[in-house]
Amino acid sequence: MSPPPSKKARHFFIDNLLQKGDGDYVKHLGEETKITRKFNLTKLSTKFLITNIPPDPEGLLKGIFQECIDKTLETSHGHQLDPDQLGCTVSSQLLESDIWIPIREISPNTVDSILNQFLKVAQSKKQDQGMLWGEPFTVSVTAIDKKHLPTTRTIQGSGKDSSTNQHKIKQHNLIKIINSDNYCLFRSLSATFIFSTCSWPKWKFYDYMHSRLGMKKRLEHDTTFLMENVGAPPGQPTYAANEWVPKVVDYWNSRNDGLF
């Protein structure tokens, strides 16, 4: 378990070190804002360059995260949204993979949670807080106004319904999901992701969908992995698409550079 941020970090103010363009420790290289009204989603991606490490590197990191969160919430409020959930992604060429904080309820500990997760990854790689030093990195904060999402057309994922519904849809246009649990929303998203991005031959995708041969339980594993990474708790009676699809899309984008 990673240690909590030092008390010194709590007294750090990013404005003392961060400037537009050249700063003593950090350069602000630009930012990009994306508003998705359909899901009440605000995403602010800010690029930085750490040019020097201050005596309190944890304070510098916390200040950067706090600055990005504050700007995202301010931008969201400016578009008449009132976020109650937030997540963060840190991307850099110096990282083997992005550091991704799942979207969760906003709390007074949100910034500390992001910092602790970052430090945990740094410790696992036996690196210090200088792991971002010298190359541009991007902090992407996603905020969602979940409480004001429309509920008149709720789409949910749950177990198989015993009733039979007739739809005029050609069978070959469907990806059929057969499961006895309540994870069909995430299972269908995982299958659709593979179908859309992997360009597998039909036989391989068939094996994937039916857990055959070398693909045995691969879809089940991918579904569990996806749920864990978007923070979906297991064992729920239903999972609403208007709540979880935006989080899945944001997670995919954090891994696939704006593909979705």
mmCIF file of C-alpha atoms in Angstrom:
data_model
loop_
_atom_site.group_PDB
_atom_site.id
_atom_site.type_symbol
_atom_site.label_atom_id
_atom_site.label_comp_id
_atom_site.label_asym_id
_atom_site.label_seq_id
_atom_site.Cartn_x
_atom_site.Cartn_y
_atom_site.Cartn_z
ATOM 1 C CA MET A 1 0.000 0.000 0.000
ATOM 2 C CA SER A 2 1.398 3.389 -0.980
ATOM 3 C CA PRO A 3 1.896 6.022 1.719
ATOM 4 C CA PRO A 4 -0.469 9.004 1.916
ATOM 5 C CA PRO A 5 0.674 12.324 0.445
ATOM 6 C CA SER A 6 2.946 14.266 2.764
ATOM 7 C CA LYS A 7 1.559 17.172 4.749
ATOM 8 C CA LYS A 8 3.818 19.467 2.759
ATOM 9 C CA ALA A 9 1.860 18.574 -0.370
ATOM 10 C CA ARG A 10 -1.269 20.036 1.173
ATOM 11 C CA HIS A 11 0.349 23.449 1.371
ATOM 12 C CA PHE A 12 1.580 23.450 -2.217
ATOM 13 C CA PHE A 13 0.033 25.917 -4.665
ATOM 14 C CA ILE A 14 0.443 25.156 -8.347
ATOM 15 C CA ASP A 15 0.199 28.852 -9.293
ATOM 16 C CA ASN A 16 3.527 29.416 -7.533
ATOM 17 C CA LEU A 17 5.344 27.144 -9.986
ATOM 18 C CA LEU A 18 3.134 26.709 -13.049
ATOM 19 C CA GLN A 19 3.021 29.363 -15.751
ATOM 20 C CA LYS A 20 1.776 29.536 -19.316
ATOM 21 C CA GLY A 21 4.794 28.671 -21.446
ATOM 22 C CA ASP A 22 8.042 28.693 -19.460
ATOM 23 C CA GLY A 23 7.827 28.167 -15.697
ATOM 24 C CA ASP A 24 10.395 27.421 -13.002
ATOM 25 C CA TYR A 25 9.349 23.769 -12.848
ATOM 26 C CA VAL A 26 6.454 23.130 -15.230
ATOM 27 C CA LYS A 27 5.528 24.246 -18.730
ATOM 28 C CA HIS A 28 1.852 24.351 -19.686
ATOM 29 C CA LEU A 29 1.823 23.135 -23.308
ATOM 30 C CA GLY A 30 -1.882 23.451 -24.072
ATOM 31 C CA GLU A 31 -5.242 21.855 -23.452
ATOM 32 C CA GLU A 32 -8.223 20.389 -25.272
ATOM 33 C CA THR A 33 -11.850 20.361 -24.120
ATOM 34 C CA LYS A 34 -14.585 17.939 -25.159
ATOM 35 C CA ILE A 35 -18.246 18.276 -24.133
ATOM 36 C CA THR A 36 -20.594 15.341 -24.786
ATOM 37 C CA ARG A 37 -24.117 16.562 -24.051
ATOM 38 C CA LYS A 38 -25.709 13.169 -24.599
ATOM 39 C CA PHE A 39 -23.927 11.797 -21.547
ATOM 40 C CA ASN A 40 -23.469 15.076 -19.582
ATOM 41 C CA LEU A 41 -19.731 14.500 -19.939
ATOM 42 C CA THR A 42 -16.876 17.001 -19.811
ATOM 43 C CA LYS A 43 -13.325 15.966 -20.664
ATOM 44 C CA LEU A 44 -10.346 18.288 -20.324
ATOM 45 C CA SER A 45 -6.945 17.059 -21.526
ATOM 46 C CA THR A 46 -3.993 19.232 -20.474
ATOM 47 C CA LYS A 47 -0.408 18.728 -21.608
ATOM 48 C CA PHE A 48 2.542 19.609 -19.360
ATOM 49 C CA LEU A 49 6.319 19.337 -19.323
ATOM 50 C CA ILE A 50 8.217 19.089 -16.041
ATOM 51 C CA THR A 51 11.553 20.825 -16.605
ATOM 52 C CA ASN A 52 12.884 20.645 -13.053
ATOM 53 C CA ILE A 53 11.974 18.770 -9.874
ATOM 54 C CA PRO A 54 11.174 20.954 -6.831
ATOM 55 C CA PRO A 55 12.031 19.998 -3.234
ATOM 56 C CA ASP A 56 8.464 18.688 -2.825
ATOM 57 C CA PRO A 57 7.693 16.631 -5.967
ATOM 58 C CA GLU A 58 4.529 15.147 -4.425
ATOM 59 C CA GLY A 59 3.241 18.659 -3.925
ATOM 60 C CA LEU A 60 3.957 19.487 -7.556
ATOM 61 C CA LEU A 61 2.029 16.446 -8.774
ATOM 62 C CA LYS A 62 -0.880 17.105 -6.445
ATOM 63 C CA GLY A 63 -0.982 20.716 -7.565
ATOM 64 C CA ILE A 64 -1.119 19.662 -11.222
ATOM 65 C CA PHE A 65 -3.933 17.185 -10.564
ATOM 66 C CA GLN A 66 -5.861 19.753 -8.503
ATOM 67 C CA GLU A 67 -5.453 22.383 -11.218
ATOM 68 C CA CYS A 68 -6.755 20.007 -13.893
ATOM 69 C CA ILE A 69 -9.730 18.920 -11.793
ATOM 70 C CA ASP A 70 -10.652 22.503 -10.901
ATOM 71 C CA LYS A 71 -10.517 23.572 -14.560
ATOM 72 C CA THR A 72 -12.612 20.597 -15.644
ATOM 73 C CA LEU A 73 -15.298 21.327 -13.056
ATOM 74 C CA GLU A 74 -15.243 25.027 -13.934
ATOM 75 C CA THR A 75 -15.629 24.206 -17.633
ATOM 76 C CA SER A 76 -18.449 21.794 -16.866
ATOM 77 C CA HIS A 77 -20.296 24.369 -14.777
ATOM 78 C CA GLY A 78 -19.845 26.871 -17.603
ATOM 79 C CA HIS A 79 -21.863 24.512 -19.818
ATOM 80 C CA GLN A 80 -24.672 24.239 -17.243
ATOM 81 C CA LEU A 81 -23.535 20.831 -15.980
ATOM 82 C CA ASP A 82 -23.090 19.873 -12.331
ATOM 83 C CA PRO A 83 -20.695 16.890 -12.193
ATOM 84 C CA ASP A 84 -20.940 14.362 -9.394
ATOM 85 C CA GLN A 85 -18.484 11.782 -10.780
ATOM 86 C CA LEU A 86 -14.906 12.136 -11.966
ATOM 87 C CA GLY A 87 -12.020 10.093 -13.336
ATOM 88 C CA CYS A 88 -8.481 10.792 -14.517
ATOM 89 C CA THR A 89 -5.880 9.438 -16.935
ATOM 90 C CA VAL A 90 -2.154 10.260 -16.977
ATOM 91 C CA SER A 91 -0.385 9.534 -20.278
ATOM 92 C CA SER A 92 3.301 9.815 -21.138
ATOM 93 C CA GLN A 93 5.887 8.218 -23.398
ATOM 94 C CA LEU A 94 7.856 7.516 -20.222
ATOM 95 C CA LEU A 95 5.080 5.263 -18.890
ATOM 96 C CA GLU A 96 4.715 1.683 -20.076
ATOM 97 C CA SER A 97 0.945 2.190 -19.921
ATOM 98 C CA ASP A 98 -1.402 4.979 -18.925
ATOM 99 C CA ILE A 99 -2.225 5.469 -15.264
ATOM 100 C CA TRP A 100 -6.009 5.344 -15.228
ATOM 101 C CA ILE A 101 -8.230 6.282 -12.269
ATOM 102 C CA PRO A 102 -11.772 4.925 -12.803
ATOM 103 C CA ILE A 103 -14.689 7.342 -12.755
ATOM 104 C CA ARG A 104 -16.136 7.496 -9.249
ATOM 105 C CA GLU A 105 -18.154 9.809 -7.019
ATOM 106 C CA ILE A 106 -16.431 13.143 -6.384
ATOM 107 C CA SER A 107 -15.250 13.422 -2.789
ATOM 108 C CA PRO A 108 -12.851 15.560 -0.735
ATOM 109 C CA ASN A 109 -10.297 12.746 -1.191
ATOM 110 C CA THR A 110 -10.442 12.659 -5.001
ATOM 111 C CA VAL A 111 -7.111 14.432 -5.555
ATOM 112 C CA ASP A 112 -5.353 12.358 -2.890
ATOM 113 C CA SER A 113 -6.727 9.161 -4.461
ATOM 114 C CA ILE A 114 -5.310 10.131 -7.849
ATOM 115 C CA LEU A 115 -1.942 11.052 -6.325
ATOM 116 C CA ASN A 116 -1.763 7.841 -4.286
ATOM 117 C CA GLN A 117 -2.543 5.725 -7.344
ATOM 118 C CA PHE A 118 0.197 7.510 -9.268
ATOM 119 C CA LEU A 119 2.705 6.953 -6.447
ATOM 120 C CA LYS A 120 1.664 3.306 -6.212
ATOM 121 C CA VAL A 121 2.523 2.798 -9.881
ATOM 122 C CA ALA A 122 5.806 4.671 -9.404
ATOM 123 C CA GLN A 123 6.740 2.411 -6.497
ATOM 124 C CA SER A 124 5.869 -0.724 -8.450
ATOM 125 C CA LYS A 125 8.350 0.363 -11.104
ATOM 126 C CA LYS A 126 10.930 1.352 -8.459
ATOM 127 C CA GLN A 127 10.856 4.916 -9.712
ATOM 128 C CA ASP A 128 10.400 8.159 -7.853
ATOM 129 C CA GLN A 129 8.193 11.152 -8.613
ATOM 130 C CA GLY A 130 10.584 12.085 -11.416
ATOM 131 C CA MET A 131 9.083 9.420 -13.685
ATOM 132 C CA LEU A 132 7.386 12.169 -15.757
ATOM 133 C CA TRP A 133 10.381 14.463 -15.835
ATOM 134 C CA GLY A 134 11.799 15.479 -19.203
ATOM 135 C CA GLU A 135 9.011 14.423 -21.612
ATOM 136 C CA PRO A 136 5.538 15.911 -22.228
ATOM 137 C CA PHE A 137 2.704 14.198 -20.395
ATOM 138 C CA THR A 138 -1.060 14.616 -20.510
ATOM 139 C CA VAL A 139 -3.543 14.698 -17.656
ATOM 140 C CA SER A 140 -7.080 13.982 -18.875
ATOM 141 C CA VAL A 141 -9.908 14.569 -16.413
ATOM 142 C CA THR A 142 -13.424 13.345 -17.205
ATOM 143 C CA ALA A 143 -16.392 14.650 -15.212
ATOM 144 C CA ILE A 144 -19.962 13.346 -15.512
ATOM 145 C CA ASP A 145 -23.207 14.910 -14.325
ATOM 146 C CA LYS A 146 -24.857 11.573 -13.638
ATOM 147 C CA LYS A 147 -27.755 12.814 -11.536
ATOM 148 C CA HIS A 148 -29.168 14.860 -14.432
ATOM 149 C CA LEU A 149 -28.933 12.147 -17.072
ATOM 150 C CA PRO A 150 -32.340 11.438 -18.658
ATOM 151 C CA THR A 151 -34.134 8.435 -17.229
ATOM 152 C CA THR A 152 -37.104 8.250 -19.586
ATOM 153 C CA ARG A 153 -35.350 5.734 -21.849
ATOM 154 C CA THR A 154 -33.221 3.669 -19.505
ATOM 155 C CA ILE A 155 -31.466 0.745 -21.180
ATOM 156 C CA GLN A 156 -30.240 -1.878 -18.781
ATOM 157 C CA GLY A 157 -28.231 -5.063 -18.959
ATOM 158 C CA SER A 158 -29.309 -8.070 -16.946
ATOM 159 C CA GLY A 159 -29.711 -11.822 -17.214
ATOM 160 C CA LYS A 160 -31.536 -13.611 -20.013
ATOM 161 C CA ASP A 161 -35.297 -12.964 -20.149
ATOM 162 C CA SER A 162 -37.401 -16.079 -20.440
ATOM 163 C CA SER A 163 -39.999 -14.251 -22.563
ATOM 164 C CA THR A 164 -39.628 -14.250 -26.352
ATOM 165 C CA ASN A 165 -39.632 -10.939 -28.243
ATOM 166 C CA GLN A 166 -39.920 -10.746 -32.022
ATOM 167 C CA HIS A 167 -37.708 -8.194 -33.793
ATOM 168 C CA LYS A 168 -37.367 -7.630 -37.523
ATOM 169 C CA ILE A 169 -33.577 -7.726 -37.511
ATOM 170 C CA LYS A 170 -31.495 -9.919 -39.777
ATOM 171 C CA GLN A 171 -29.767 -12.569 -37.723
ATOM 172 C CA HIS A 172 -26.399 -12.190 -39.449
ATOM 173 C CA ASN A 173 -26.272 -8.541 -38.328
ATOM 174 C CA LEU A 174 -26.369 -9.487 -34.653
ATOM 175 C CA ILE A 175 -23.657 -10.424 -32.196
ATOM 176 C CA LYS A 176 -25.515 -12.877 -29.977
ATOM 177 C CA ILE A 177 -24.744 -12.795 -26.276
ATOM 178 C CA ILE A 178 -25.901 -15.789 -24.250
ATOM 179 C CA ASN A 179 -25.236 -15.601 -20.536
ATOM 180 C CA SER A 180 -26.881 -16.543 -17.260
ATOM 181 C CA ASP A 181 -25.450 -13.670 -15.209
ATOM 182 C CA ASN A 182 -26.222 -9.939 -15.307
ATOM 183 C CA TYR A 183 -23.083 -8.858 -17.161
ATOM 184 C CA CYS A 184 -24.468 -8.927 -20.704
ATOM 185 C CA LEU A 185 -23.944 -5.154 -21.135
ATOM 186 C CA PHE A 186 -20.202 -5.457 -20.504
ATOM 187 C CA ARG A 187 -19.969 -8.784 -22.329
ATOM 188 C CA SER A 188 -21.580 -7.265 -25.431
ATOM 189 C CA LEU A 189 -19.319 -4.196 -25.224
ATOM 190 C CA SER A 190 -16.235 -6.422 -24.957
ATOM 191 C CA ALA A 191 -17.353 -8.531 -27.918
ATOM 192 C CA THR A 192 -18.167 -5.451 -30.006
ATOM 193 C CA PHE A 193 -14.757 -3.956 -29.204
ATOM 194 C CA ILE A 194 -12.978 -7.105 -30.389
ATOM 195 C CA PHE A 195 -15.149 -7.370 -33.501
ATOM 196 C CA SER A 196 -14.567 -3.704 -34.425
ATOM 197 C CA THR A 197 -10.846 -3.432 -33.729
ATOM 198 C CA CYS A 198 -9.164 -6.828 -34.156
ATOM 199 C CA SER A 199 -10.201 -7.771 -37.729
ATOM 200 C CA TRP A 200 -10.245 -11.439 -36.782
ATOM 201 C CA PRO A 201 -11.360 -14.091 -39.288
ATOM 202 C CA LYS A 202 -14.863 -15.439 -38.710
ATOM 203 C CA TRP A 203 -13.666 -18.721 -37.241
ATOM 204 C CA LYS A 204 -11.528 -16.994 -34.622
ATOM 205 C CA PHE A 205 -14.316 -14.639 -33.560
ATOM 206 C CA TYR A 206 -16.683 -17.652 -33.403
ATOM 207 C CA ASP A 207 -14.258 -19.436 -31.069
ATOM 208 C CA TYR A 208 -14.024 -16.257 -28.982
ATOM 209 C CA MET A 209 -17.799 -15.945 -28.642
ATOM 210 C CA HIS A 210 -18.311 -19.645 -27.876
ATOM 211 C CA SER A 211 -15.289 -20.128 -25.582
ATOM 212 C CA ARG A 212 -13.737 -22.752 -27.833
ATOM 213 C CA LEU A 213 -10.176 -24.092 -28.134
ATOM 214 C CA GLY A 214 -7.554 -21.393 -27.571
ATOM 215 C CA MET A 215 -10.269 -18.810 -26.882
ATOM 216 C CA LYS A 216 -11.738 -20.694 -23.926
ATOM 217 C CA LYS A 217 -13.144 -18.198 -21.379
ATOM 218 C CA ARG A 218 -11.380 -15.300 -23.148
ATOM 219 C CA LEU A 219 -14.630 -13.287 -23.458
ATOM 220 C CA GLU A 220 -15.438 -13.987 -19.814
ATOM 221 C CA HIS A 221 -11.981 -12.756 -18.800
ATOM 222 C CA ASP A 222 -12.270 -9.638 -21.003
ATOM 223 C CA THR A 223 -15.663 -8.852 -19.476
ATOM 224 C CA THR A 224 -14.350 -9.112 -15.926
ATOM 225 C CA PHE A 225 -11.292 -7.032 -16.837
ATOM 226 C CA LEU A 226 -13.470 -4.306 -18.381
ATOM 227 C CA MET A 227 -15.762 -4.152 -15.350
ATOM 228 C CA GLU A 228 -12.816 -3.881 -12.970
ATOM 229 C CA ASN A 229 -11.223 -1.073 -14.966
ATOM 230 C CA VAL A 230 -14.356 1.068 -15.159
ATOM 231 C CA GLY A 231 -15.215 0.481 -11.507
ATOM 232 C CA ALA A 232 -18.395 -1.552 -12.091
ATOM 233 C CA PRO A 233 -19.259 -3.468 -8.900
ATOM 234 C CA PRO A 234 -20.007 -7.162 -9.445
ATOM 235 C CA GLY A 235 -23.283 -8.813 -8.566
ATOM 236 C CA GLN A 236 -25.651 -5.927 -9.320
ATOM 237 C CA PRO A 237 -29.198 -6.844 -10.477
ATOM 238 C CA THR A 238 -28.897 -4.517 -13.499
ATOM 239 C CA TYR A 239 -26.380 -2.171 -15.129
ATOM 240 C CA ALA A 240 -27.788 0.935 -16.838
ATOM 241 C CA ALA A 241 -26.231 1.649 -20.237
ATOM 242 C CA ASN A 242 -26.546 5.424 -19.874
ATOM 243 C CA GLU A 243 -24.364 5.188 -16.764
ATOM 244 C CA TRP A 244 -21.744 2.658 -17.842
ATOM 245 C CA VAL A 245 -21.325 3.139 -21.600
ATOM 246 C CA PRO A 246 -19.750 6.646 -21.200
ATOM 247 C CA LYS A 247 -17.280 5.226 -18.689
ATOM 248 C CA VAL A 248 -16.386 2.350 -20.992
ATOM 249 C CA VAL A 249 -15.927 4.716 -23.946
ATOM 250 C CA ASP A 250 -13.707 6.992 -21.872
ATOM 251 C CA TYR A 251 -11.660 3.990 -20.744
ATOM 252 C CA TRP A 252 -11.254 2.792 -24.327
ATOM 253 C CA ASN A 253 -10.200 6.272 -25.436
ATOM 254 C CA SER A 254 -7.592 6.362 -22.679
ATOM 255 C CA ARG A 255 -6.125 3.180 -24.152
ATOM 256 C CA ASN A 256 -6.689 3.828 -27.856
ATOM 257 C CA ASP A 257 -6.024 7.549 -28.390
ATOM 258 C CA GLY A 258 -9.476 8.900 -29.285
ATOM 259 C CA LEU A 259 -10.603 5.945 -31.403
ATOM 260 C CA PHE A 260 -14.093 5.923 -29.850
#
